[in-house]
Coordinates of C-alpha atoms in Angstrom, one line a residue:
E1 CA 40.0 5.6 -11.7
E2 CA 36.3 7.0 -10.9
L3 CA 35.3 10.5 -11.5
D4 CA 34.5 12.5 -8.5
P5 CA 30.1 12.5 -8.8
R6 CA 30.0 16.6 -7.9
A7 CA 32.3 16.8 -11.0
V8 CA 29.7 14.7 -13.3
E9 CA 26.8 16.4 -11.6
A10 CA 28.3 20.1 -12.1
A11 CA 28.9 19.1 -15.7
K12 CA 25.6 18.1 -16.3
W13 CA 23.9 21.1 -14.8
V14 CA 26.6 23.3 -17.2
D15 CA 25.5 21.3 -20.3
K16 CA 21.7 22.1 -19.5
E17 CA 22.2 25.6 -19.0
I18 CA 24.1 26.1 -22.7
R19 CA 21.2 23.7 -24.3
K20 CA 18.9 26.3 -22.9
L21 CA 21.0 29.1 -23.8
I22 CA 20.7 27.7 -27.3
E23 CA 17.2 27.4 -27.4
Q24 CA 16.6 31.0 -26.1
I25 CA 18.9 32.7 -28.3
K26 CA 17.1 31.3 -31.1
R27 CA 13.5 32.2 -30.2
L28 CA 14.5 35.8 -29.2
G29 CA 17.1 36.2 -32.1
A30 CA 17.1 37.2 -35.9
A31 CA 19.8 36.1 -38.8
G32 CA 22.3 38.5 -39.0
P33 CA 24.8 39.7 -41.9
S34 CA 26.8 36.4 -41.3
G35 CA 23.5 34.6 -41.2
K36 CA 24.0 33.4 -38.4
T37 CA 21.6 33.6 -35.1
E38 CA 22.1 36.9 -33.0
V39 CA 20.5 38.6 -30.4
K40 CA 21.1 42.0 -28.4
Y41 CA 22.8 40.9 -24.7
G42 CA 20.2 43.2 -23.5
H43 CA 17.4 41.6 -24.6
L44 CA 18.3 38.6 -23.5
F45 CA 18.8 39.4 -20.3
V46 CA 15.6 40.8 -20.1
E47 CA 13.9 37.9 -21.1
T48 CA 15.3 35.6 -19.4
D49 CA 15.9 37.2 -16.6
N50 CA 13.8 34.3 -14.6
I51 CA 15.2 31.8 -16.8
F52 CA 19.1 31.5 -16.4
E53 CA 20.5 32.5 -12.4
A54 CA 24.1 33.9 -13.8
L55 CA 23.3 34.0 -17.5
S56 CA 26.1 36.4 -18.2
G57 CA 28.5 33.3 -16.4
T58 CA 26.6 31.1 -19.1
L59 CA 27.4 33.5 -21.7
K60 CA 31.2 33.0 -20.9
T61 CA 31.2 29.1 -20.4
A62 CA 29.5 28.9 -23.6
K63 CA 32.0 30.3 -25.6
K64 CA 33.9 28.8 -24.4
Y65 CA 33.1 25.9 -25.9
K66 CA 32.6 28.1 -28.9
V67 CA 28.5 27.7 -29.0
V68 CA 28.6 32.0 -28.8
D69 CA 30.7 34.5 -30.1
Y70 CA 30.5 38.0 -28.9
P71 CA 33.3 41.0 -28.2
G72 CA 35.0 40.5 -25.0
E73 CA 35.2 38.2 -22.2
L74 CA 32.3 39.0 -19.8
L75 CA 29.3 41.0 -20.4
Y76 CA 27.4 43.7 -17.6
Q77 CA 23.8 44.9 -17.3
G78 CA 23.5 48.0 -19.0
A79 CA 27.1 48.6 -20.0
S80 CA 26.5 45.4 -22.7
D81 CA 23.0 45.8 -23.8
N82 CA 24.0 46.9 -26.9
V83 CA 27.1 43.8 -27.4
D84 CA 25.4 41.2 -30.2
I85 CA 26.1 37.5 -29.4
V86 CA 25.9 35.4 -32.1
L87 CA 25.2 31.8 -31.5
L88 CA 27.7 29.2 -33.4
K89 CA 26.4 26.0 -32.9
D90 CA 22.8 25.0 -33.3
S91 CA 23.1 22.2 -30.4
H92 CA 25.9 21.5 -27.6
D93 CA 27.9 18.1 -27.4
G94 CA 28.1 19.0 -24.0
I95 CA 30.8 19.0 -21.0
K96 CA 34.1 16.8 -20.4
V97 CA 34.4 15.6 -17.3
G98 CA 38.1 14.3 -17.3
R99 CA 40.3 16.5 -14.6
R100 CA 38.9 15.8 -11.3
R101 CA 39.3 12.3 -9.7
K102 CA 37.2 11.2 -6.7
R103 CA 38.8 12.1 -3.6
S104 CA 38.8 10.0 -0.4
F105 CA 38.5 13.1 2.5
V106 CA 38.9 10.0 5.1
N107 CA 41.5 11.7 7.8
T108 CA 43.8 8.8 8.5
G109 CA 45.5 10.0 11.5
N110 CA 48.6 10.8 10.3
A111 CA 48.1 14.3 8.5
K112 CA 50.2 16.8 9.6
I113 CA 49.7 20.7 9.9
K114 CA 51.5 22.3 7.0
G115 CA 53.7 25.3 8.7
F116 CA 54.0 24.1 11.3
N117 CA 57.0 22.0 13.4
Q118 CA 55.9 18.6 14.9
G119 CA 57.1 19.5 18.3
T120 CA 55.6 20.5 22.0
A121 CA 52.4 22.7 21.8
Q122 CA 54.3 24.9 23.8
N123 CA 57.4 25.4 21.2
N124 CA 55.8 25.4 18.0
K125 CA 57.5 27.4 14.9
C126 CA 56.2 28.2 11.7
H127 CA 58.4 27.0 8.6
A128 CA 58.3 30.2 6.8
C129 CA 59.3 32.8 9.2
S130 CA 60.5 31.0 12.3
K131 CA 58.7 32.5 14.9
T132 CA 57.0 30.7 17.2
V133 CA 53.1 29.9 17.0
Y134 CA 51.0 29.4 20.1
P135 CA 47.6 26.8 19.8
N136 CA 45.5 30.0 19.3
E137 CA 46.5 30.7 16.8
R138 CA 46.8 27.8 14.8
A139 CA 44.4 28.2 12.0

């Protein structure tokens, strides 16, 4: 089955962002006690403010793919300025897209309104609570 093209494009964009992040950490960081490149979040944030739209989100995704490591889940400007970000990999293998399948959003006319009985316009009942639902109340 063919993958959703939007998911493929999103994966390409994330992959590109992670590769940019690796290059910036290499450029701004220095070898830490473990021998791996490290950089403080505050320094990275200030130096890359015109490069990344969402540095914290990019770091979170890079951590998920074991490209970087840092304590905690999410880093915040100001509060996390002294947190060390450790570069674990010098390259990135890429994002794998396997969950999103291409869907057809064409309405065949057989779609039912979820949660409502099919009946007359004056007597529609909610499946969840059995109250009458009037046409102007439909979402």
